[in-house]
Coordinates of C-alpha atoms and ligand atoms in Angstrom, one line a residue:
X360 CA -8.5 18.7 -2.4
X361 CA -6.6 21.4 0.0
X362 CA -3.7 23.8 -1.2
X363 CA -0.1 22.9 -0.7
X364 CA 1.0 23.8 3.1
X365 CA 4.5 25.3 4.2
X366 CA 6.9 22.5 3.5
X367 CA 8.3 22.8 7.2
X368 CA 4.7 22.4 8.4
X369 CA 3.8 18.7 9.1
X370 CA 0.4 17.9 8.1
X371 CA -1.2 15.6 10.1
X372 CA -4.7 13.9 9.2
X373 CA -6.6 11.8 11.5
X374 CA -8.4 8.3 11.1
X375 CA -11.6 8.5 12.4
X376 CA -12.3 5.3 14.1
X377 CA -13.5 6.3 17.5
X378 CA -11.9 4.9 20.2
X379 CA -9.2 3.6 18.1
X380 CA -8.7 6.6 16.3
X381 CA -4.3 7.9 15.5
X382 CA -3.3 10.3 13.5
X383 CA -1.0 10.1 10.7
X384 CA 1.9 12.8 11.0
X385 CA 3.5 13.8 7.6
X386 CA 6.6 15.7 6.4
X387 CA 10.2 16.1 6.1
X388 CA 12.8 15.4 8.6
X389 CA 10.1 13.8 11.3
X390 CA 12.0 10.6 12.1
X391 CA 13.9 13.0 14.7
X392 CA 10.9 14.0 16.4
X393 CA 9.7 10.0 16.6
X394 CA 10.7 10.1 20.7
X395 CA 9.3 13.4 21.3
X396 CA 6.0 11.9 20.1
X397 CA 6.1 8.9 21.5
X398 CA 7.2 10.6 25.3
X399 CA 4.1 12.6 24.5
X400 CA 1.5 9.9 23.7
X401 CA 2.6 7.4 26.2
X402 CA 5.0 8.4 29.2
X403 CA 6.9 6.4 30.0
X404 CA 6.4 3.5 27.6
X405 CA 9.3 1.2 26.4
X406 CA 9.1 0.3 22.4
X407 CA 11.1 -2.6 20.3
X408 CA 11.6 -1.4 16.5
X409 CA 10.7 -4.3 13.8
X410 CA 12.7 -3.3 10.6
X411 CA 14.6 -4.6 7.6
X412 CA 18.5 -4.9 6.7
X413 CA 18.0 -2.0 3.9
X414 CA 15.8 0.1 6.3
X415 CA 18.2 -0.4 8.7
X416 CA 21.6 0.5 7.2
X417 CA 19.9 3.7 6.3
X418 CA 17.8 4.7 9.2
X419 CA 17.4 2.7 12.0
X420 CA 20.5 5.1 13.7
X421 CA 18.3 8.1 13.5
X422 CA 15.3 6.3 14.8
X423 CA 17.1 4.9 17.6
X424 CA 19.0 8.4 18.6
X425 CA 15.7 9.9 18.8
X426 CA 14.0 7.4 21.1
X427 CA 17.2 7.7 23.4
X428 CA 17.3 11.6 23.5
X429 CA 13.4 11.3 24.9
X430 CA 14.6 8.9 27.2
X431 CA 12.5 5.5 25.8
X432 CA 14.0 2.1 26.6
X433 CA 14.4 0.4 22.9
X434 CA 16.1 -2.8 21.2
X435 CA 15.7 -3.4 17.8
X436 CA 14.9 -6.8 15.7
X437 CA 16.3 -6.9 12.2
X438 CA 15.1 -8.8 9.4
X439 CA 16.4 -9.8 6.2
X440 CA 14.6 -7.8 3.3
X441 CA 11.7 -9.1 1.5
X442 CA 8.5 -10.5 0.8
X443 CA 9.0 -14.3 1.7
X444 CA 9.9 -12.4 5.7
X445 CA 5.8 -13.3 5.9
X446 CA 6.1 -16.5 7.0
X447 CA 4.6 -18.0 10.1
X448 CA 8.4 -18.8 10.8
X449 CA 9.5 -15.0 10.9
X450 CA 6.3 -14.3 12.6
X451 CA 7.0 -16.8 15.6
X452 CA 10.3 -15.8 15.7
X453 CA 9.2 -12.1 16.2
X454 CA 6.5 -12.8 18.7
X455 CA 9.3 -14.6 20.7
X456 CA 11.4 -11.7 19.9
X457 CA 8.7 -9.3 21.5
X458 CA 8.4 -11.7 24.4
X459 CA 12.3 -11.4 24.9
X460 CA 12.4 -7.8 24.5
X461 CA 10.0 -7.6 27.9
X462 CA 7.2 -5.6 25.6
X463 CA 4.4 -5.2 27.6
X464 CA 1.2 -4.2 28.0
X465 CA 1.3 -0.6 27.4
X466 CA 4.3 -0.3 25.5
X467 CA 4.8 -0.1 21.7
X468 CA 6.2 -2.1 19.1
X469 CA 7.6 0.5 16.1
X470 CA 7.6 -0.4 12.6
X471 CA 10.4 0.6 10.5
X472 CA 10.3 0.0 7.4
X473 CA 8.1 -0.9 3.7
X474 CA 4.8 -2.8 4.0
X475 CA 6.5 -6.3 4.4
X476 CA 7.7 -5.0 7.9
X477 CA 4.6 -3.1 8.7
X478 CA 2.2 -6.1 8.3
X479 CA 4.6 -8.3 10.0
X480 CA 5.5 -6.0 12.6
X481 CA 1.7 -5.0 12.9
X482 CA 0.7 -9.0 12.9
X483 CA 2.9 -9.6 15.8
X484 CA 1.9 -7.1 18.2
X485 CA -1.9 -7.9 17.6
X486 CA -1.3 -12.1 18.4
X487 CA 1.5 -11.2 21.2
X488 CA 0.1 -10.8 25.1
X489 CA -3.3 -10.9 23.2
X490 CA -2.5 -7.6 21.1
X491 CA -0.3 -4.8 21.9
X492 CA 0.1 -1.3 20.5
X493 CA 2.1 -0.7 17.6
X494 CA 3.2 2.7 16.0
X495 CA 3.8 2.5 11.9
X496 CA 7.3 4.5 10.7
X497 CA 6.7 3.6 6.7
X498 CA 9.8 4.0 5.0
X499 CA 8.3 3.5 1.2
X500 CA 5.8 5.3 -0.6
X501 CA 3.7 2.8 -0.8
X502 CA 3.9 2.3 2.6
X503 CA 3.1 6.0 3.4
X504 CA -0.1 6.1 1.5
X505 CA -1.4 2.6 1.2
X506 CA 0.1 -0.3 4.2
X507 CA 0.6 1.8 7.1
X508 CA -3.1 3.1 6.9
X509 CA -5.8 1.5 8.0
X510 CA -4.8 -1.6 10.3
X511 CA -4.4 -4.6 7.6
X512 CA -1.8 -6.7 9.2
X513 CA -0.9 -10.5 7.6
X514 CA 1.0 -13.0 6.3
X515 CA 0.8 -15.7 3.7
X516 CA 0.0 -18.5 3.1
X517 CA 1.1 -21.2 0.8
X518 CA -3.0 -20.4 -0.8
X519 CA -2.2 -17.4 -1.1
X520 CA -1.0 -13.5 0.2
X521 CA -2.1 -11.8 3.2
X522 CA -4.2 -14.7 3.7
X523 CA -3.4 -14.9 7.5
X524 CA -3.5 -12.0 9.5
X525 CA -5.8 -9.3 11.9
X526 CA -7.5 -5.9 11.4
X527 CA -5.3 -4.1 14.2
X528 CA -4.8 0.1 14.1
X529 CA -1.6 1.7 14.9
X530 CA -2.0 4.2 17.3
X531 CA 0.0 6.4 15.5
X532 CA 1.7 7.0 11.9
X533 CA 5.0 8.6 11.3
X534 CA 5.6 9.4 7.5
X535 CA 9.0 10.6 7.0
X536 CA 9.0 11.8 3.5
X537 CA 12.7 12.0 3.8
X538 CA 13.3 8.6 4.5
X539 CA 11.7 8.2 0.6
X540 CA 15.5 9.6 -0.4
X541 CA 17.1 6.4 -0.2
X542 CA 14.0 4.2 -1.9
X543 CA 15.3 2.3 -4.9
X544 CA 13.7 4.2 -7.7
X545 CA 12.0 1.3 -9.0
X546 CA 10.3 0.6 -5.7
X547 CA 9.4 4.4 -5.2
X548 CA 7.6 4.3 -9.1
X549 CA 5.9 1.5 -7.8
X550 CA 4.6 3.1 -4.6
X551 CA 3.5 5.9 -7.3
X552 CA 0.9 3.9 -8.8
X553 CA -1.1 3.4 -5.2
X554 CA -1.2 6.7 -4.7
X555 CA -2.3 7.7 -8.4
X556 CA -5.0 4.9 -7.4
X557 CA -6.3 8.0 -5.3
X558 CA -6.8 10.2 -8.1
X559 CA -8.2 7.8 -10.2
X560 CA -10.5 6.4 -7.6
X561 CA -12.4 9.4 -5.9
X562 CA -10.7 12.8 -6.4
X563 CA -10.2 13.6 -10.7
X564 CA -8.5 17.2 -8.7
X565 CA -5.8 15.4 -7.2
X566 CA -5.0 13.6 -10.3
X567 CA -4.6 16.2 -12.9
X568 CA -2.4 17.7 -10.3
X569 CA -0.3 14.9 -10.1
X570 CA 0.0 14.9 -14.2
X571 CA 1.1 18.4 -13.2
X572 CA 3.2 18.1 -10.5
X573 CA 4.6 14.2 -10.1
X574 CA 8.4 15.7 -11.0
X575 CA 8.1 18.0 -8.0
X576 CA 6.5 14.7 -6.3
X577 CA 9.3 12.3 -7.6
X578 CA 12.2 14.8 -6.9
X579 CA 11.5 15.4 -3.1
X580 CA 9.5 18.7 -2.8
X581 CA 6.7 19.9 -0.6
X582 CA 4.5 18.2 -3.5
X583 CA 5.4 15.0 -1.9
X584 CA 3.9 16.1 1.4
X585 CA 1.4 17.5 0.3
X586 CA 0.7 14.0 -2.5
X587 CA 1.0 12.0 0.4
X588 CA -1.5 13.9 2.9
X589 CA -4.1 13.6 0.4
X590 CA -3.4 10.2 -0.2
X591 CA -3.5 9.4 3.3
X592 CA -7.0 11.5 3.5
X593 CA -8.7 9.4 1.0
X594 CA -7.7 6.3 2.8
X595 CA -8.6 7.3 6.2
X596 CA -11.9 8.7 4.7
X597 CA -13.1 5.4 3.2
X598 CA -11.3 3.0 6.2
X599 CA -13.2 5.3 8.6
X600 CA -16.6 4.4 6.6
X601 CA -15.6 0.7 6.4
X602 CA -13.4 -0.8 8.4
X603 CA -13.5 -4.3 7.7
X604 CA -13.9 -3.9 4.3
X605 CA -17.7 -4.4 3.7
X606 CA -18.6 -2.1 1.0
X607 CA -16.5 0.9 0.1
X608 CA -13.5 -0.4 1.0
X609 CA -13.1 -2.4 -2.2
X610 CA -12.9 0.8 -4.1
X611 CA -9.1 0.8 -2.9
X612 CA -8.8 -2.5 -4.9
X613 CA -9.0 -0.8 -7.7
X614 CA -6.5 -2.2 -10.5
X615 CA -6.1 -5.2 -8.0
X616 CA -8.1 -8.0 -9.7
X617 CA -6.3 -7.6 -13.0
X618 CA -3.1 -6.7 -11.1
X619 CA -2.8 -9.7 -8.8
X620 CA -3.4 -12.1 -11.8
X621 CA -0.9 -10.7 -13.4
X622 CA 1.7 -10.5 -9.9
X623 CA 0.9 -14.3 -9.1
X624 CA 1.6 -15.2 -12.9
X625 CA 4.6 -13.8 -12.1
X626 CA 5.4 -15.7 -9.3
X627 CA 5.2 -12.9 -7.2
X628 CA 9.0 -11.9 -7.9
X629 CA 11.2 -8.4 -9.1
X630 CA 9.9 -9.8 -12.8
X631 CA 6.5 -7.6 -11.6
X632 CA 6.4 -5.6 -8.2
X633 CA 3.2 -5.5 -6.6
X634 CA 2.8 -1.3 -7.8
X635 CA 3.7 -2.2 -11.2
X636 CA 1.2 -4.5 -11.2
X637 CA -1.3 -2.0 -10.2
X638 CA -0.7 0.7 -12.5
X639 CA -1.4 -2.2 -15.2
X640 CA -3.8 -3.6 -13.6
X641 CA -5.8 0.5 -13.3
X642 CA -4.8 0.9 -16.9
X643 CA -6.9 -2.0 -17.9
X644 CA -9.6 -1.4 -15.3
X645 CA -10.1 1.9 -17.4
X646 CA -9.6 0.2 -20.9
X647 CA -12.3 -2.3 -19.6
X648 CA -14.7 0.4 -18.5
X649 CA -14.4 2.0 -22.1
X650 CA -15.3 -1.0 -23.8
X651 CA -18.2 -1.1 -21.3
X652 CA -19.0 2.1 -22.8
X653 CA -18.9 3.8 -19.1
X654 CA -16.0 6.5 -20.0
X655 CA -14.8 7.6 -23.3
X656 CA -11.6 6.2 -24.9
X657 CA -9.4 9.4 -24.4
X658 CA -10.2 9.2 -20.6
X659 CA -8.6 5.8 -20.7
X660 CA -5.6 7.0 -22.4
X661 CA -5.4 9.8 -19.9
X662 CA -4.8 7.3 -17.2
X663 CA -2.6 4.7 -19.8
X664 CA -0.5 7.7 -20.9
X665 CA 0.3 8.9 -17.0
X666 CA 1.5 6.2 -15.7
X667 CA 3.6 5.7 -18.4
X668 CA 5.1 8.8 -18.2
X669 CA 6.3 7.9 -14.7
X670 CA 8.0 4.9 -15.9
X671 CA 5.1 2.0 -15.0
X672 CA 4.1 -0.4 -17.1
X673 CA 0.5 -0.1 -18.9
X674 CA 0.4 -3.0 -21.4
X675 CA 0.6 -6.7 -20.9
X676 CA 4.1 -6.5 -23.4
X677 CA 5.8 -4.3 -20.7
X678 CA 5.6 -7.4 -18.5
X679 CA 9.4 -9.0 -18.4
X680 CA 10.2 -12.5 -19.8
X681 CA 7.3 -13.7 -21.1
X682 CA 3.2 -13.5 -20.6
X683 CA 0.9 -15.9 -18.9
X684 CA -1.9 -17.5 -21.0
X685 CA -5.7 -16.4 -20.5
X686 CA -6.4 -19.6 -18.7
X687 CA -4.0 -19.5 -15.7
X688 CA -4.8 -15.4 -15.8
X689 CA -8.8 -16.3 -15.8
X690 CA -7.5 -19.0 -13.3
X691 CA -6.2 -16.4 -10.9
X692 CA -8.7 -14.1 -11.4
X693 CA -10.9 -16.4 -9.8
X694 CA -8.8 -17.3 -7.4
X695 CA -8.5 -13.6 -6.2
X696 CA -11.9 -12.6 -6.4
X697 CA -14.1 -15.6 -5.9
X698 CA -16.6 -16.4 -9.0
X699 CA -19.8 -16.8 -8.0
X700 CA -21.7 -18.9 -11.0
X701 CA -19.4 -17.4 -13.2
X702 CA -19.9 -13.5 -11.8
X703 CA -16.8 -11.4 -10.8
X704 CA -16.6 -8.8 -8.7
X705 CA -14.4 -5.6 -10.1
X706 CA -14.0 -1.9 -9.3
X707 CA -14.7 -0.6 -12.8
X708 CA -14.8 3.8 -13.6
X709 CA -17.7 5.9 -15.1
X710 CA -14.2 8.3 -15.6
X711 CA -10.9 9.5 -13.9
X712 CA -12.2 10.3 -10.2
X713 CA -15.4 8.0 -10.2
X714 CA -14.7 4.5 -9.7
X715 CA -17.5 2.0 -8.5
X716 CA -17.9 -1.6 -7.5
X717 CA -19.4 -4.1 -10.2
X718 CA -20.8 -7.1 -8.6
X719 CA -21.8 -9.7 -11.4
X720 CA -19.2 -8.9 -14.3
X721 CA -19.5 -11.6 -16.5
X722 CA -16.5 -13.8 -16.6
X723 CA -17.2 -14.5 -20.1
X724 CA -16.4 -11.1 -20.9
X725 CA -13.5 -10.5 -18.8
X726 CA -11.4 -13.1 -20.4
X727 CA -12.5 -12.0 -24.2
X728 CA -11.1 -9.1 -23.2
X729 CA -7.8 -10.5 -21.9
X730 CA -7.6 -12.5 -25.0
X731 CA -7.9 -9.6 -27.0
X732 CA -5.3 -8.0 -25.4
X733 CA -2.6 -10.6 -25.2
X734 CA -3.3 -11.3 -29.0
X735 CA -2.7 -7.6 -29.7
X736 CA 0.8 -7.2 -28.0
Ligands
NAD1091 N1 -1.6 -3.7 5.1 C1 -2.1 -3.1 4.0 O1 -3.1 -2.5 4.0 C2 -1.2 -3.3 2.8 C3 -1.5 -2.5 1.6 C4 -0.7 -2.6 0.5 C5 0.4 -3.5 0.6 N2 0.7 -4.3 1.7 C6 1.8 -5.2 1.7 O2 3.0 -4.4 1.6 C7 4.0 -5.2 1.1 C8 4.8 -4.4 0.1 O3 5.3 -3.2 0.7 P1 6.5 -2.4 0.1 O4 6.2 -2.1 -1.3 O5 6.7 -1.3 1.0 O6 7.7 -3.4 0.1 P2 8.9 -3.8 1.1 O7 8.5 -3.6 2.5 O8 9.3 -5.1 0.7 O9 10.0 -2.7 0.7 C9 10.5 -2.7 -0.6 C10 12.0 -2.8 -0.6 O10 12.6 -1.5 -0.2 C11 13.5 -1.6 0.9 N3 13.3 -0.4 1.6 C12 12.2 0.0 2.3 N4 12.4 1.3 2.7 C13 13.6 1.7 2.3 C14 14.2 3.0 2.3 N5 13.7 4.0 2.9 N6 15.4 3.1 1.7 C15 16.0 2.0 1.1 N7 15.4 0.8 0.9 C16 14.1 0.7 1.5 C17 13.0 -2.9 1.6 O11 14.1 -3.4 2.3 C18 12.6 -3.7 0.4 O12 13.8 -4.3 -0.2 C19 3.4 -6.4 0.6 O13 3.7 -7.5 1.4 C20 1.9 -6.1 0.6 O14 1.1 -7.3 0.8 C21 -0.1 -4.2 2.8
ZN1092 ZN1 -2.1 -2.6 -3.6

């Protein structure tokens, strides 16, 4: 983990992909600068920015007044707010939207917004004129250290999330940790929990400074910089070993096997954002490991007692209105992680930092476990 740098520094940190490498460009106040960068990567180029009525109302002035002081021919496509915007309906209506807006070749579609417009936006420009650049301006925190890193772009599907979509890089990232200002709190808490994921992945450093420092973090100082940078490092560090998700990857699914059960029990609505979901879902990862005997107990409540400290949820009884049986969450367990005779795949921690991939879990014991803690609550 590096030191904190000069809050007016930007930090930048590079994905490594070779010919499809970007960097990532982090700190305060950068949204005035996105012209200026985009003059300087590609002359000349002329850009459309994807973003979202809330993004837009706050934002999409600035980012537009910088693009015209360099000069760069823009228009702007606004969508309305939310998940269900990943449709194959919004998606057709955006590639025709990209077609309209004479995008070419060599110019660049932006990304304004959360995750829901960055895989949209991202999906577009890979499909339209057989895949065209695309530069990522996350507006949320999870955005900033999970979505806009790493080139996952989809939709979904009526089987399921992110079920449709491309691997397709930006060729370059633009995290404004200013922009994070205006984020509902919820949604920022929520964004929290991917970038604790980190921490409690890979780095135990980074996250006993966040269970120093997350106020700083939460309140706008140069510890959100520097949380974000070394959030955005981890990512780009494992992407760069595994693109498409072969191996390592799934180490950044941590908390996501519990946490998606427990998201599509909730029909996917404000009842459980996808974060939220996380942070329970990493809390229980950690619960299961102990009772695995791979970490002791107090490590677990390390992890349990940080993220409730934020404000996330930790137990299934923090779940709002009610909580699913063990046979539709065993159900979409399986659904999320395909059983193979009756073996699950999870990302399970010898302790806080050292996370690992555990191919044959029994699903036996995975739902004795649920059932225990659903009869507990
Ligand atoms: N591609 C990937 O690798 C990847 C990784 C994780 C998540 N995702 C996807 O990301 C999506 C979730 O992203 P999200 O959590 O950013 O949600 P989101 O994009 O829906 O944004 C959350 C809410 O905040 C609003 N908002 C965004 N920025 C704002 C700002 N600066 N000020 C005020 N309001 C703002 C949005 O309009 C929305 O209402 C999911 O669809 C998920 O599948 C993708
Ligand atoms: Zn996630």
């Amino acid at each position: 983990m590096t030191q904190p740098l000069r809050p007016t520094d930007p930090i930048v940190v590079n994905v490594a992909l070779g010919s499809r490498a970007y960097d990532i460009v982090i700190g305060r106040g950068l949204l005035a600068s996105l012209g200026a960068r985009i003059a300087a990567l590609r002359p000349g180029a002329a850009t459309l920015i994807v973003t979202d009525e809330n993004v837009a109302r706050h934002h999409l002035k600035a980012a537009q007044a910088s693009l015209c002081a360099a000069n760069i021919r823009t228009g702007e496509i606004v969508l309305v707010p939310g998940e269900q915007a990943k449709s194959w309906r919004i998606l057709e209506s955006l590639c025709e939207g990209i077609l309209a807006a004479r995008i070419e070749r060599g110019d660049l579609v932006i990304a304004l917004g959360g995750g829901v417009v960055g895989d949209l936006a991202g999906f577009a420009a890979a499909v339209s004129r057989r895949g065209l650049d695309y530069v990522q301006v996350p507006t949320t925190l999870l955005g900033q250290v999970d979505s806009s890193v790493g080139g996952k772009t989809a939709i979904n599907s009526s089987h399921g999330k992110n079920l449709i979509g491309a691997f397709h890089q930006p060729v370059l990232v633009i995290a404004d940790t200013a922009l994070l200002d205006t984020l509902p709190p919820r949604e920022f808490r929520a964004g929290y929990a991917e970038l604790a994921k980190y921490g409690l992945l890979g780095d135990a450093a980074f996250f006993a400074w966040l269970e120093a420092n997350w106020r700083e973090l939460f309140a706008g100082g140069a510890a959100r910089e520097h949380a974000i940078a070394v959030s955005c490092r981890a990512k780009a560090a494992i992407v760069a070993r595994d693109e498409r998700e072969t191996g390592d990857r799934a180490l950044l699914n941590l908390g996501h096997t519990f946490g998606h059960a427990f998201e599509a029990a909730c029909g996917f609505s404000d009842r459980l954002l996808h974060g939220e979901a996380i942070a329970l879902g990493m809390a229980l990862a950690f619960e299961f490991s102990t009772r695995r005997s791979l970490l002791p107990k107090a490590e677990a409540d390390r992890v349990t007692a940080h993220l409730a400290a934020v404000g996330l949820p930790t137990q299934i009884k923090d779940i709002v209105g009610g909580v699913p049986t063990v046979e539709t969450l065993m159900n979409l367990v399986a659904q999320d992680k395909k059983v193979k005779r009756g073996k699950l795949t999870f990302i399970l921690a010898r302790g806080i930092g050292a996370a690992f991939v555990v191919l044959d879990v029994d699903a036996a014991e995975v739902e004795s476990f649920l059932a225990e803690k659903l009869a507990k609550r």
